[in-house]
Coordinates of C-alpha atoms (C1' of nucleotides) in Angstrom, one line a residue:
Chain L
X1 CA -21.4 1.6 -6.6
X2 CA -23.6 2.6 -3.8
X3 CA -24.1 1.0 -0.7
X4 CA -27.5 2.1 0.0
X5 CA -30.2 -0.7 0.5
X6 CA -29.7 -4.3 1.4
X7 CA -26.8 -5.7 0.0
X8 CA -26.2 -9.4 -0.7
X9 CA -22.3 -10.6 -0.6
X10 CA -20.6 -13.8 -0.4
X11 CA -17.6 -15.9 -0.1
X12 CA -17.1 -19.0 -2.1
X13 CA -14.1 -20.9 -0.6
X14 CA -13.1 -24.0 -2.3
X15 CA -12.9 -27.3 -0.2
X16 CA -9.7 -28.5 -1.3
X17 CA -7.7 -28.2 2.0
X18 CA -7.4 -26.5 5.2
X19 CA -9.6 -23.7 6.0
X20 CA -7.6 -20.7 4.9
X21 CA -7.0 -17.5 6.6
X22 CA -7.9 -15.7 3.5
X23 CA -11.0 -17.1 3.7
X24 CA -11.8 -15.6 7.0
X25 CA -10.2 -12.1 5.6
X26 CA -12.7 -12.0 2.8
X27 CA -15.4 -13.5 5.3
X28 CA -14.7 -10.4 7.5
X29 CA -15.1 -7.7 5.2
X30 CA -18.1 -9.5 3.4
X31 CA -20.1 -10.2 6.8
X32 CA -19.2 -6.6 7.8
X33 CA -20.6 -5.3 4.7
X34 CA -24.1 -7.2 5.1
X35 CA -24.2 -6.0 8.7
X36 CA -23.3 -2.5 7.9
X37 CA -25.6 -1.8 5.3
X38 CA -28.2 -4.5 6.0
X39 CA -28.4 -7.7 4.1
X40 CA -27.2 -11.2 3.8
X41 CA -23.8 -12.9 3.8
X42 CA -23.8 -16.0 1.9
X43 CA -21.8 -18.9 2.1
X44 CA -21.5 -20.7 -1.2
X45 CA -19.0 -24.0 -1.8
X46 CA -17.2 -23.9 -4.7
X47 CA -16.7 -27.4 -5.3
X48 CA -16.5 -27.8 -9.1
X49 CA -13.4 -29.6 -9.2
X50 CA -13.8 -33.1 -8.9
X51 CA -9.9 -34.1 -8.7
X52 CA -9.2 -31.5 -6.0
X53 CA -11.9 -32.1 -3.9
X54 CA -11.2 -33.0 -0.3
X55 CA -13.8 -34.7 1.8
X56 CA -12.9 -33.0 5.1
X57 CA -12.7 -29.6 4.0
X58 CA -16.2 -28.6 3.6
X59 CA -16.8 -29.6 7.5
X60 CA -13.6 -27.8 8.6
X61 CA -14.5 -24.6 6.7
X62 CA -17.8 -24.6 8.6
X63 CA -15.9 -25.5 11.9
X64 CA -13.7 -22.6 11.3
X65 CA -16.3 -19.9 10.2
X66 CA -18.4 -21.1 13.3
X67 CA -15.1 -20.6 15.6
X68 CA -14.6 -17.2 14.3
X69 CA -18.3 -16.5 14.8
X70 CA -18.8 -15.2 11.0
X71 CA -22.4 -16.6 10.7
X72 CA -23.6 -16.8 7.3
X73 CA -27.5 -16.2 6.4
X74 CA -27.4 -18.8 3.7
X75 CA -25.1 -21.6 3.2
X76 CA -24.4 -25.4 2.1
X77 CA -25.3 -26.8 5.8
X78 CA -28.3 -24.5 6.7
X79 CA -29.6 -24.1 3.3
X80 CA -31.5 -20.9 2.1
X81 CA -33.9 -19.5 -0.3
X82 CA -31.6 -20.1 -3.3
X83 CA -30.7 -23.3 -2.4
X84 CA -28.3 -25.5 -3.0
X85 CA -25.4 -23.8 -1.9
X86 CA -23.0 -26.5 -3.0
X87 CA -22.1 -26.0 -6.8
X88 CA -21.6 -29.5 -7.3
X89 CA -25.5 -29.9 -6.9
X90 CA -26.4 -27.5 -9.2
X91 CA -25.0 -28.9 -12.5
X92 CA -28.3 -28.9 -14.2
X93 CA -28.3 -25.1 -13.9
X94 CA -25.2 -24.4 -15.2
X95 CA -26.0 -26.8 -18.0
X96 CA -29.1 -24.8 -18.9
X97 CA -27.0 -21.6 -18.9
X98 CA -24.2 -23.1 -20.9
X99 CA -26.9 -24.1 -23.6
X100 CA -28.2 -20.8 -23.5
X101 CA -24.9 -19.1 -24.4
X102 CA -24.5 -21.8 -27.1
X103 CA -27.6 -21.2 -28.6
X104 CA -27.2 -17.4 -28.9
X105 CA -23.8 -17.9 -30.3
X106 CA -21.8 -16.7 -27.2
X107 CA -20.0 -20.0 -27.0
X108 CA -18.9 -23.0 -28.8
X109 CA -18.4 -26.8 -28.3
X110 CA -14.7 -27.6 -28.4
X111 CA -13.5 -31.1 -29.2
X112 CA -9.5 -30.6 -28.7
X113 CA -7.7 -32.9 -26.7
X114 CA -5.7 -32.0 -23.7
X115 CA -2.6 -33.4 -25.5
X116 CA -3.3 -31.1 -28.3
X117 CA -3.7 -27.9 -25.9
X118 CA -0.8 -29.2 -24.2
X119 CA 1.3 -29.2 -27.4
X120 CA 0.0 -25.8 -28.7
X121 CA 0.7 -24.2 -25.4
X122 CA 4.3 -25.4 -25.3
X123 CA 4.9 -24.4 -29.0
X124 CA 3.6 -20.9 -28.2
X125 CA 5.7 -20.7 -24.9
X126 CA 8.6 -21.5 -26.9
X127 CA 8.2 -18.9 -29.8
X128 CA 7.3 -16.5 -27.1
X129 CA 3.8 -15.9 -28.2
X130 CA 0.7 -16.0 -26.3
X131 CA -0.1 -19.3 -24.6
X132 CA -3.8 -18.9 -24.7
X133 CA -6.2 -21.4 -26.8
X134 CA -5.7 -20.9 -30.5
X135 CA -9.5 -21.2 -30.9
X136 CA -9.5 -24.1 -33.3
X137 CA -13.1 -24.9 -32.8
X138 CA -14.2 -21.7 -32.6
X139 CA -16.0 -21.7 -35.9
X140 CA -17.3 -25.1 -36.1
X141 CA -21.1 -24.6 -37.0
X142 CA -23.2 -25.5 -33.9
X143 CA -25.2 -28.1 -36.0
X144 CA -22.2 -29.7 -37.0
X145 CA -20.7 -29.9 -33.6
X146 CA -23.9 -31.2 -32.1
X147 CA -23.5 -34.1 -34.4
X148 CA -20.2 -34.9 -32.9
X149 CA -21.3 -34.9 -29.1
X150 CA -22.2 -38.4 -29.0
X151 CA -19.0 -39.9 -29.9
X152 CA -16.3 -37.1 -29.1
X153 CA -15.3 -35.6 -25.8
X154 CA -16.0 -31.9 -25.6
X155 CA -16.2 -28.9 -23.6
X156 CA -17.8 -25.5 -24.0
X157 CA -15.8 -22.4 -24.3
X158 CA -16.9 -18.8 -24.0
X159 CA -16.5 -16.7 -27.5
X160 CA -14.7 -13.8 -26.6
X161 CA -14.3 -10.9 -28.6
X162 CA -11.2 -10.6 -30.7
X163 CA -10.7 -6.8 -30.6
X164 CA -11.4 -4.0 -28.5
X165 CA -11.3 -3.3 -24.7
X166 CA -13.2 -5.0 -22.0
X167 CA -13.6 -3.0 -19.0
X168 CA -15.3 -2.9 -15.8
X169 CA -15.2 -0.5 -12.7
X170 CA -13.5 -1.6 -9.5
X171 CA -14.6 0.5 -6.4
X172 CA -11.1 0.8 -5.2
X173 CA -9.1 0.9 -8.4
X174 CA -11.6 2.5 -10.6
X175 CA -12.0 1.9 -14.2
X176 CA -9.6 -1.6 -15.3
X177 CA -9.5 -2.5 -18.9
X178 CA -8.0 -5.2 -20.8
X179 CA -7.4 -5.5 -24.7
X180 CA -9.4 -8.5 -25.7
X181 CA -6.7 -9.4 -28.0
X182 CA -4.9 -10.8 -25.0
X183 CA -7.4 -12.9 -23.9
X184 CA -8.6 -16.3 -25.2
X185 CA -11.7 -18.5 -25.1
X186 CA -12.0 -20.0 -21.8
X187 CA -13.4 -23.3 -21.1
X188 CA -16.9 -22.6 -19.0
X189 CA -18.2 -26.3 -19.1
X190 CA -15.6 -29.2 -18.5
X191 CA -16.1 -32.5 -20.4
X192 CA -17.4 -34.0 -17.0
X193 CA -20.1 -31.9 -16.9
X194 CA -19.0 -29.7 -14.4
X195 CA -18.6 -25.8 -14.9
X196 CA -15.4 -23.8 -14.5
X197 CA -15.2 -21.2 -11.9
X198 CA -16.1 -18.6 -14.5
X199 CA -19.5 -19.8 -15.3
X200 CA -20.4 -21.3 -12.0
X201 CA -19.4 -17.8 -10.6
X202 CA -21.3 -15.7 -12.9
X203 CA -24.4 -17.8 -12.8
X204 CA -24.7 -18.3 -9.1
X205 CA -23.8 -14.4 -8.3
X206 CA -26.8 -13.7 -10.7
X207 CA -28.9 -16.7 -9.2
X208 CA -28.3 -15.7 -5.7
X209 CA -28.9 -12.1 -6.2
X210 CA -25.3 -11.0 -5.1
X211 CA -25.1 -7.3 -5.3
X212 CA -21.3 -6.5 -4.0
X213 CA -18.2 -8.9 -4.3
X214 CA -15.3 -8.4 -2.2
X215 CA -12.8 -10.7 -3.1
X216 CA -8.8 -11.4 -3.5
X217 CA -7.0 -9.6 -6.1
X218 CA -6.3 -12.9 -7.7
X219 CA -9.5 -12.9 -9.4
X220 CA -9.0 -9.3 -11.1
X221 CA -7.6 -10.8 -14.4
X222 CA -10.5 -13.1 -15.0
X223 CA -12.9 -10.4 -14.6
X224 CA -13.2 -9.7 -18.2
X225 CA -14.5 -13.4 -18.9
X226 CA -17.1 -12.8 -16.3
X227 CA -18.1 -9.5 -18.2
X228 CA -18.6 -11.3 -21.5
X229 CA -20.3 -14.1 -20.0
X230 CA -22.8 -11.7 -18.2
X231 CA -23.2 -9.9 -21.4
X232 CA -23.9 -13.0 -23.3
X233 CA -26.7 -13.8 -20.5
X234 CA -27.9 -10.3 -20.4
X235 CA -27.1 -9.5 -16.8
X236 CA -25.2 -7.1 -14.9
X237 CA -22.2 -8.2 -12.7
X238 CA -22.2 -7.2 -9.2
X239 CA -20.5 -4.2 -8.1
X240 CA -16.8 -5.4 -7.4
X241 CA -14.1 -4.8 -5.0
X242 CA -10.8 -6.5 -5.3
X243 CA -8.6 -6.6 -2.2
X244 CA -5.2 -7.1 -2.1
X245 CA -3.8 -10.4 -1.3
X246 CA -2.3 -11.2 2.2
X247 CA 1.5 -11.7 1.7
X248 CA 4.3 -13.6 3.3
X249 CA 7.2 -11.7 4.6
X250 CA 8.9 -11.6 1.1
X251 CA 5.9 -10.2 -0.1
X252 CA 4.7 -13.2 -2.1
X253 CA 1.0 -14.3 -1.5
X254 CA 1.0 -15.7 1.9
X255 CA 1.4 -19.5 1.7
X256 CA 1.6 -22.3 4.2
X257 CA 5.3 -22.9 3.6
X258 CA 6.3 -19.5 5.0
X259 CA 3.6 -18.6 7.3
X260 CA 0.7 -20.6 9.3
X261 CA -2.3 -20.0 7.1
X262 CA -4.7 -22.8 8.7
X263 CA -7.5 -21.3 10.4
X264 CA -7.7 -24.2 12.7
X265 CA -4.1 -23.9 13.5
X266 CA -4.6 -20.8 14.9
X267 CA -7.1 -21.9 17.2
X268 CA -5.0 -24.8 18.1
X269 CA -2.1 -22.1 19.1
X270 CA -4.5 -20.2 21.2
X271 CA -5.4 -17.2 19.4
X272 CA -9.0 -15.6 20.4
X273 CA -11.5 -15.4 17.6
X274 CA -11.8 -11.7 18.6
X275 CA -7.7 -11.2 17.7
X276 CA -8.0 -13.1 14.5
X277 CA -10.8 -10.9 13.4
X278 CA -9.3 -7.8 14.7
X279 CA -5.8 -8.7 13.3
X280 CA -7.5 -9.1 9.8
X281 CA -9.5 -6.0 10.0
X282 CA -6.1 -4.3 10.1
X283 CA -5.0 -5.8 6.7
X284 CA -5.4 -2.9 3.9
X285 CA -7.6 -1.3 6.5
X286 CA -7.6 1.3 9.0
X287 CA -10.4 2.7 11.0
X288 CA -10.8 6.6 10.5
X289 CA -9.8 7.4 14.3
X290 CA -6.7 5.3 14.2
X291 CA -8.0 2.7 16.8
X292 CA -6.2 -0.6 16.3
X293 CA -7.8 -2.7 19.1
X294 CA -11.5 -3.3 18.1
X295 CA -14.4 -5.7 18.5
X296 CA -16.3 -6.9 15.5
X297 CA -18.9 -4.7 16.4
X298 CA -17.0 -1.6 16.5
X299 CA -15.4 -2.7 13.0
X300 CA -18.7 -3.0 11.6
X301 CA -19.9 0.6 13.0
X302 CA -17.4 2.3 11.3
X303 CA -16.9 0.1 8.1
X304 CA -16.4 1.9 5.0
X305 CA -15.6 0.4 2.0
X306 CA -13.8 3.3 0.1
X307 CA -11.3 3.0 3.0
X308 CA -10.0 -0.1 2.1
X309 CA -6.4 0.0 1.1
X310 CA -4.5 -1.3 -2.0
X311 CA -1.0 -2.4 -1.1
X312 CA -0.4 -5.9 -0.3
X313 CA -0.1 -6.2 3.3
X314 CA 2.5 -8.6 5.1
X315 CA 0.9 -11.1 7.5
X316 CA 2.8 -10.3 10.6
X317 CA 2.5 -12.8 13.1
X318 CA 4.6 -10.9 15.5
X319 CA 2.0 -7.9 15.3
X320 CA -0.7 -10.4 15.6
X321 CA 0.3 -12.2 18.7
X322 CA 0.7 -8.9 20.4
X323 CA -2.9 -8.1 19.3
X324 CA -4.3 -11.2 20.6
X325 CA -2.8 -10.7 23.7
X326 CA -4.6 -7.4 24.0
X327 CA -7.7 -9.2 23.3
X328 CA -6.8 -11.9 26.1
X329 CA -6.4 -9.1 28.7
X330 CA -9.6 -7.7 27.8
X331 CA -11.5 -10.8 28.7
X332 CA -13.1 -11.0 32.2
X333 CA -11.7 -13.7 34.4
X334 CA -14.5 -15.8 34.2
X335 CA -14.4 -15.8 30.2
X336 CA -10.7 -16.4 30.5
X337 CA -11.3 -19.4 32.3
X338 CA -14.0 -20.6 30.2
X339 CA -11.9 -20.1 27.2
X340 CA -8.6 -21.7 28.8
X341 CA -10.3 -24.5 30.1
X342 CA -12.1 -25.1 26.6
X343 CA -8.8 -24.6 25.0
X344 CA -7.1 -27.5 27.2
X345 CA -9.8 -30.0 26.6
X346 CA -9.6 -29.2 23.0
X347 CA -5.9 -30.2 22.8
X348 CA -5.6 -32.7 25.6
X349 CA -4.7 -36.4 24.4
X350 CA -3.4 -35.1 20.8
X351 CA 0.4 -35.4 21.3
X352 CA 0.8 -37.2 18.0
X353 CA -0.4 -33.7 16.2
X354 CA 2.3 -31.8 18.5
X355 CA 5.4 -33.7 18.0
X356 CA 8.7 -31.8 17.5
X357 CA 9.4 -31.0 13.9
X358 CA 12.4 -33.1 12.5
X359 CA 15.9 -32.0 13.0
X360 CA 16.4 -31.2 9.7
X361 CA 13.3 -29.3 9.2
X362 CA 14.0 -25.9 7.3
X363 CA 12.0 -24.0 10.2
X364 CA 15.0 -24.5 12.4
X365 CA 17.4 -23.0 9.8
X366 CA 15.4 -19.8 8.5
X367 CA 14.6 -18.8 12.0
X368 CA 11.9 -16.3 10.8
X369 CA 9.6 -15.2 13.5
X370 CA 7.0 -17.3 12.0
X371 CA 9.3 -20.5 12.1
X372 CA 9.9 -19.9 15.6
X373 CA 6.5 -19.2 16.8
X374 CA 5.4 -22.6 15.2
X375 CA 8.1 -24.2 17.2
X376 CA 7.1 -22.7 20.1
X377 CA 3.5 -23.4 19.7
X378 CA 4.3 -27.2 19.0
X379 CA 6.1 -27.3 22.4
X380 CA 3.4 -25.6 24.2
X381 CA 0.6 -27.7 22.7
X382 CA 2.6 -30.9 23.4
X383 CA 2.6 -30.3 26.9
X384 CA -1.1 -29.5 27.0
X385 CA -1.6 -32.3 25.0
X386 CA 0.1 -34.7 27.5
X387 CA -1.0 -33.1 30.8
X388 CA -4.2 -31.3 30.2
X389 CA -6.3 -34.3 31.1
X390 CA -4.7 -34.1 34.4
X391 CA -5.0 -30.6 34.8
X392 CA -8.9 -30.6 34.1
X393 CA -9.4 -32.9 37.1
X394 CA -8.6 -29.8 39.2
X395 CA -10.4 -27.0 37.6
X396 CA -10.4 -25.0 41.0
X397 CA -6.7 -24.7 40.9
X398 CA -6.9 -23.5 37.2
X399 CA -9.4 -21.0 38.3
X400 CA -7.1 -19.8 41.3
X401 CA -4.5 -19.1 38.8
X402 CA -6.7 -17.1 36.2
X403 CA -6.1 -13.7 37.8
X404 CA -2.4 -14.4 37.6
X405 CA -1.7 -15.8 34.3
X406 CA -4.4 -14.0 32.1
X407 CA -2.4 -10.8 32.0
X408 CA 0.9 -12.6 31.3
X409 CA -0.1 -14.4 28.0
X410 CA -0.7 -13.5 24.5
X411 CA -2.3 -16.8 23.6
X412 CA -4.4 -19.5 25.4
X413 CA -1.5 -21.9 24.5
X414 CA 1.0 -19.7 26.3
X415 CA -1.1 -19.1 29.2
X416 CA -0.9 -22.9 29.8
X417 CA 2.9 -22.7 30.1
X418 CA 2.2 -21.4 33.6
X419 CA 0.2 -24.2 34.7
X420 CA 2.5 -27.3 35.3
X421 CA 4.3 -26.5 38.2
X422 CA 0.7 -26.5 40.0
X423 CA 0.0 -30.1 39.3
X424 CA 2.8 -32.0 40.2
X425 CA 4.1 -33.1 43.5
X426 CA 7.8 -32.3 43.0
X427 CA 9.1 -31.3 39.7
X428 CA 12.8 -32.0 39.2
X429 CA 14.7 -28.9 40.6
X430 CA 16.3 -26.5 38.0
X431 CA 19.7 -26.9 39.0
X432 CA 21.4 -25.3 36.2
X433 CA 19.3 -22.1 36.9
X434 CA 20.1 -22.1 40.6
X435 CA 23.7 -22.1 39.8
X436 CA 23.1 -19.2 37.4
X437 CA 22.2 -17.2 40.5
X438 CA 25.9 -15.7 40.5
X439 CA 25.3 -12.9 43.0
X440 CA 24.9 -15.4 45.8
X441 CA 27.2 -18.2 47.1
X442 CA 26.2 -21.3 48.1
X443 CA 25.9 -20.5 51.7
X444 CA 23.6 -17.9 51.2
X445 CA 21.4 -19.9 49.1
X446 CA 21.3 -22.5 51.8
X447 CA 20.7 -19.7 54.3
X448 CA 17.8 -18.5 52.1
X449 CA 15.9 -21.6 51.8
X450 CA 16.4 -22.3 55.4
X451 CA 14.9 -18.8 56.1
X452 CA 12.0 -19.5 53.9
X453 CA 11.1 -22.7 55.4
X454 CA 10.9 -21.2 58.7
X455 CA 9.0 -18.3 57.5
X456 CA 6.2 -20.8 55.8
X457 CA 6.0 -22.9 58.9
X458 CA 5.5 -20.1 61.0
X459 CA 3.2 -17.8 59.1
X460 CA -0.1 -18.3 60.8
X461 CA -2.8 -17.2 58.0
X462 CA -0.4 -18.2 55.0
X463 CA -1.4 -15.6 52.8
X464 CA 0.8 -14.1 50.2
X465 CA 0.7 -10.6 52.1
X466 CA 2.1 -12.1 55.2
X467 CA 4.6 -14.5 53.6
X468 CA 5.8 -11.6 51.6
X469 CA 6.1 -9.1 54.2
X470 CA 8.1 -11.9 56.4
X471 CA 10.2 -12.9 53.5
X472 CA 11.1 -9.1 52.7
X473 CA 12.1 -8.8 56.6
X474 CA 14.3 -11.5 56.6
X475 CA 16.4 -10.5 53.3
X476 CA 16.4 -7.0 54.4
X477 CA 17.6 -8.1 57.9
X478 CA 20.5 -9.9 55.9
X479 CA 21.4 -6.6 54.1
X480 CA 20.6 -8.5 50.8
X481 CA 19.0 -7.3 47.4
X482 CA 15.6 -9.1 46.9
X483 CA 16.3 -10.3 43.5
X484 CA 18.3 -13.4 43.9
X485 CA 16.8 -14.9 47.2
X486 CA 13.6 -14.5 45.6
X487 CA 14.5 -16.2 42.5
X488 CA 16.2 -18.9 44.3
X489 CA 12.8 -19.4 46.4
X490 CA 11.1 -19.4 43.0
X491 CA 13.1 -22.1 41.7
X492 CA 12.6 -24.1 44.9
X493 CA 9.1 -24.0 45.3
X494 CA 8.0 -23.7 41.5
X495 CA 10.5 -25.5 39.9
X496 CA 10.4 -22.8 37.0
X497 CA 12.3 -19.5 36.3
X498 CA 9.2 -18.0 35.1
X499 CA 6.0 -18.1 37.1
X500 CA 2.9 -16.2 38.6
X501 CA 4.1 -13.9 41.4
X502 CA 5.9 -16.1 43.9
X503 CA 3.7 -15.7 47.0
X504 CA 0.4 -16.1 45.5
X505 CA 1.8 -19.2 43.8
X506 CA 2.9 -20.4 47.3
X507 CA -0.9 -20.1 48.5
X508 CA -2.2 -22.0 45.6
X509 CA 0.1 -24.7 46.0
X510 CA -0.7 -25.2 49.4
X511 CA 1.7 -24.9 52.7
X512 CA 2.6 -28.5 53.1
X513 CA 3.6 -28.9 49.2
X514 CA 5.4 -25.6 49.4
X515 CA 7.4 -26.9 52.4
X516 CA 7.9 -30.1 50.9
X517 CA 9.6 -28.6 47.8
X518 CA 11.7 -26.3 49.7
X519 CA 13.0 -29.2 51.8
X520 CA 13.8 -31.2 49.2
X521 CA 15.4 -28.4 47.4
X522 CA 17.6 -27.6 50.8
X523 CA 18.7 -31.3 51.0
X524 CA 19.7 -31.4 47.3
X525 CA 21.7 -28.3 47.6
X526 CA 23.4 -29.2 50.7
X527 CA 24.2 -32.6 49.2
X528 CA 25.9 -30.7 46.2
X529 CA 28.0 -28.7 48.3
Chain K
rG1 C1' 7.6 -13.0 -21.3
rG2 C1' 2.3 -10.7 -22.4
rC3 C1' -1.9 -8.5 -19.8
rC4 C1' -3.5 -6.4 -14.9
rC5 C1' -3.0 -4.3 -10.0
rC6 C1' 0.1 -1.9 -6.5
rG7 C1' 4.4 1.2 -4.4
rU8 C1' 4.9 6.4 3.0
rC9 C1' 9.6 4.2 8.7
rG10 C1' 11.9 -3.4 8.8
rU11 C1' 6.3 -4.5 9.3
rC12 C1' 0.4 -2.7 9.7
rU13 C1' -0.9 2.1 8.5
rA14 C1' -2.8 7.8 8.5
rG15 C1' -2.4 11.5 5.2
rC16 C1' -6.7 12.9 0.2
rG17 C1' -1.6 20.3 -2.8
rG18 C1' 0.7 23.9 2.1
rU19 C1' 2.2 18.5 8.1
rU20 C1' 8.3 19.7 12.3
rA21 C1' 5.1 13.4 7.7
rG22 C1' 1.3 11.0 12.6
rG23 C1' -0.2 6.3 15.2
rA24 C1' 0.8 0.9 16.0
rC25 C1' 4.1 -3.8 16.2
rA26 C1' 9.1 -4.9 16.3
rC27 C1' 14.1 -3.3 17.8
rC28 C1' 17.2 -0.2 21.3
rG29 C1' 17.6 3.0 26.0
rC30 C1' 15.7 4.4 30.9
rC31 C1' 11.9 3.8 34.8
rC32 C1' 8.5 0.6 37.6
rU33 C1' 9.3 -4.4 39.3
rU34 C1' 10.3 -11.0 43.5
rU35 C1' 10.4 -13.7 37.5
rC36 C1' 7.6 -13.4 33.4
rA37 C1' 4.0 -10.3 31.0
rA38 C1' 1.8 -5.6 31.4
rG39 C1' 2.6 -0.3 32.1
rG40 C1' 5.4 4.6 31.7
rC41 C1' 9.2 7.8 29.2
rG42 C1' 12.6 8.4 25.7
rG43 C1' 15.2 6.7 20.9
rC44 C1' 16.1 4.6 16.0
rA45 C1' 13.7 4.8 11.4
rG46 C1' 9.8 6.1 5.8
rC47 C1' 7.5 9.5 1.3
rA48 C1' 11.4 3.7 -4.6
rC49 C1' 14.0 6.9 -8.6
rG50 C1' 13.5 10.6 -12.6
rG51 C1' 10.7 14.0 -15.3
rG52 C1' 6.6 17.4 -15.6
rU53 C1' 2.0 20.3 -13.8
rU54 C1' 1.8 23.9 -9.8
rC55 C1' 3.5 29.7 -6.1
rA56 C1' 3.4 25.0 -3.5
rA57 C1' 3.8 17.6 -4.4
rG58 C1' 3.9 12.1 -0.1
rU59 C1' -0.7 13.9 -2.2
rC60 C1' -1.9 15.2 -9.8
rC61 C1' 0.3 13.4 -14.5
rC62 C1' 4.0 10.8 -17.7
rG63 C1' 8.1 7.5 -17.6
rU64 C1' 11.7 4.1 -15.1
rC65 C1' 12.4 0.7 -11.4
rG66 C1' 10.6 -2.5 -7.8
rG67 C1' 7.0 -5.9 -6.1
rG68 C1' 2.5 -8.9 -6.6
rG69 C1' -1.3 -11.3 -9.4
rU70 C1' -2.7 -13.8 -13.6
rC71 C1' -2.4 -16.5 -18.2
rA72 C1' -5.5 -24.9 -16.7
rC73 C1' -10.9 -29.2 -18.9
rC74 C1' -7.8 -25.2 -10.5
rA75 C1' -10.4 -22.2 -8.0

RNA sequence: GGCCCCGUCGUCUAGCGGUUAGGACACCGCCCUUUCAAGGCGGCAGCACGGGUUCAAGUCCCGUCGGGGUCACCA
């Protein structure tokens, strides 16, 4: 189980839906393994299921891996020395190995219909017996079977031992063994000529010279089949490490009903690739020095497969959000600006995708953090989708805001929440929030606005320092605390309760627009008295 | 249900026979503060249970309980 010398590792996702966070999780550990010990990281497409195949899936998978910067050395779109890397394009290879297993007596043709298998299963289940295949066709002589091939639908099954133990070593769990009596004869080549996972996986790991497997625990119980197949083919299985599955808050396997799992969703929500990888690197794993915030390079540098834990880590979006914020803050202003603009471009015009959930959506009832975050993200992204185009026309304004918003947001979508007031002439006055300022009566509010207007008109350099100094002097001269008047001015000038620092914001808005908004606010307030 | 894997604060985890069981997120106070975010200080909170082994057990063994995975011509 050594890691000396070059390794060849892989991920083998199935193109059946949205690119899954588990793929990135395994991708991270496999990529890190290749980088740490030297070697190649291979992307193999497990597309042997014709029914579940999804056309867009492969492209999205590639897009997601590229976004995360999980580069593969060989893969379906870039080829490699053992091409092709799509299993659907390797049918002749699997056929060849299946024939070999057949001829060597390690596999057999099975002519059972799906209906029969169903009923066998049902009866067994009813009687509380094992539901596996009853091996009806196991002893049909090969010569007899071959005569039936032309006229009967058939599959090929592996001939598993009937007794004894089948064991293997897992890097994390040690020796794991299964009583052969509990296992049945699995299909390895389907009626349509496609292999099942078991065959394709063993053959390709062998053909691609894979040395180490890091994959999800869900595969653990299928290893005995692979052991027997490998034995039948006279090859050794790669060293294996089964990692715990990511979990929902209730500890069940992470699922899109209870958690966001689509990698492209995380991108749209404004997570950073650095944040995603860092967070996944904390799942079932920790650095020896307890460091929690790290770059991919730091992760690789200290990567030690024997430190991988065995418990099932709950995918905690709340901690993920915090961690992503740490990475946002670590970006230089230039880099942050670049990413924010790219993010806005990416979302602009996509209103249709970010419509609010229907009122009866369970997300509103459950109220878990993940649900709330989903709703929040939808709201944020809808605004970006609607207004993004307009914002992009004034990149200089975005640039001026960058230093003030970078440290205030955990995601790019959250950062964009600060933008709207700076791109609209006069947003509506948040009168309810103004009414909330209970420590000031209406007369004080009007006095404050008059004072602010006068200061803004008369501050020669219109710098945030001068504005602040004058404003403080004014407020203190009245013997007021600074909180209420500043909040009022914020609401009048920015029309928002939450914003970048007030006076910096005024400078970015410009004297004219700030004045215009304050004067209109004053009128409105006076009229309401 | 059979088989397999797993079990330290609510969550992510450190711990690899002798620790006041450490850190982080979240939460709660206080401080800082023009809002928010960030930051500082403090607090709450954990070895699933029961037997062994040992001078000594969160650490080793067994059992119980609990959780998860898997039992497809899906991967």
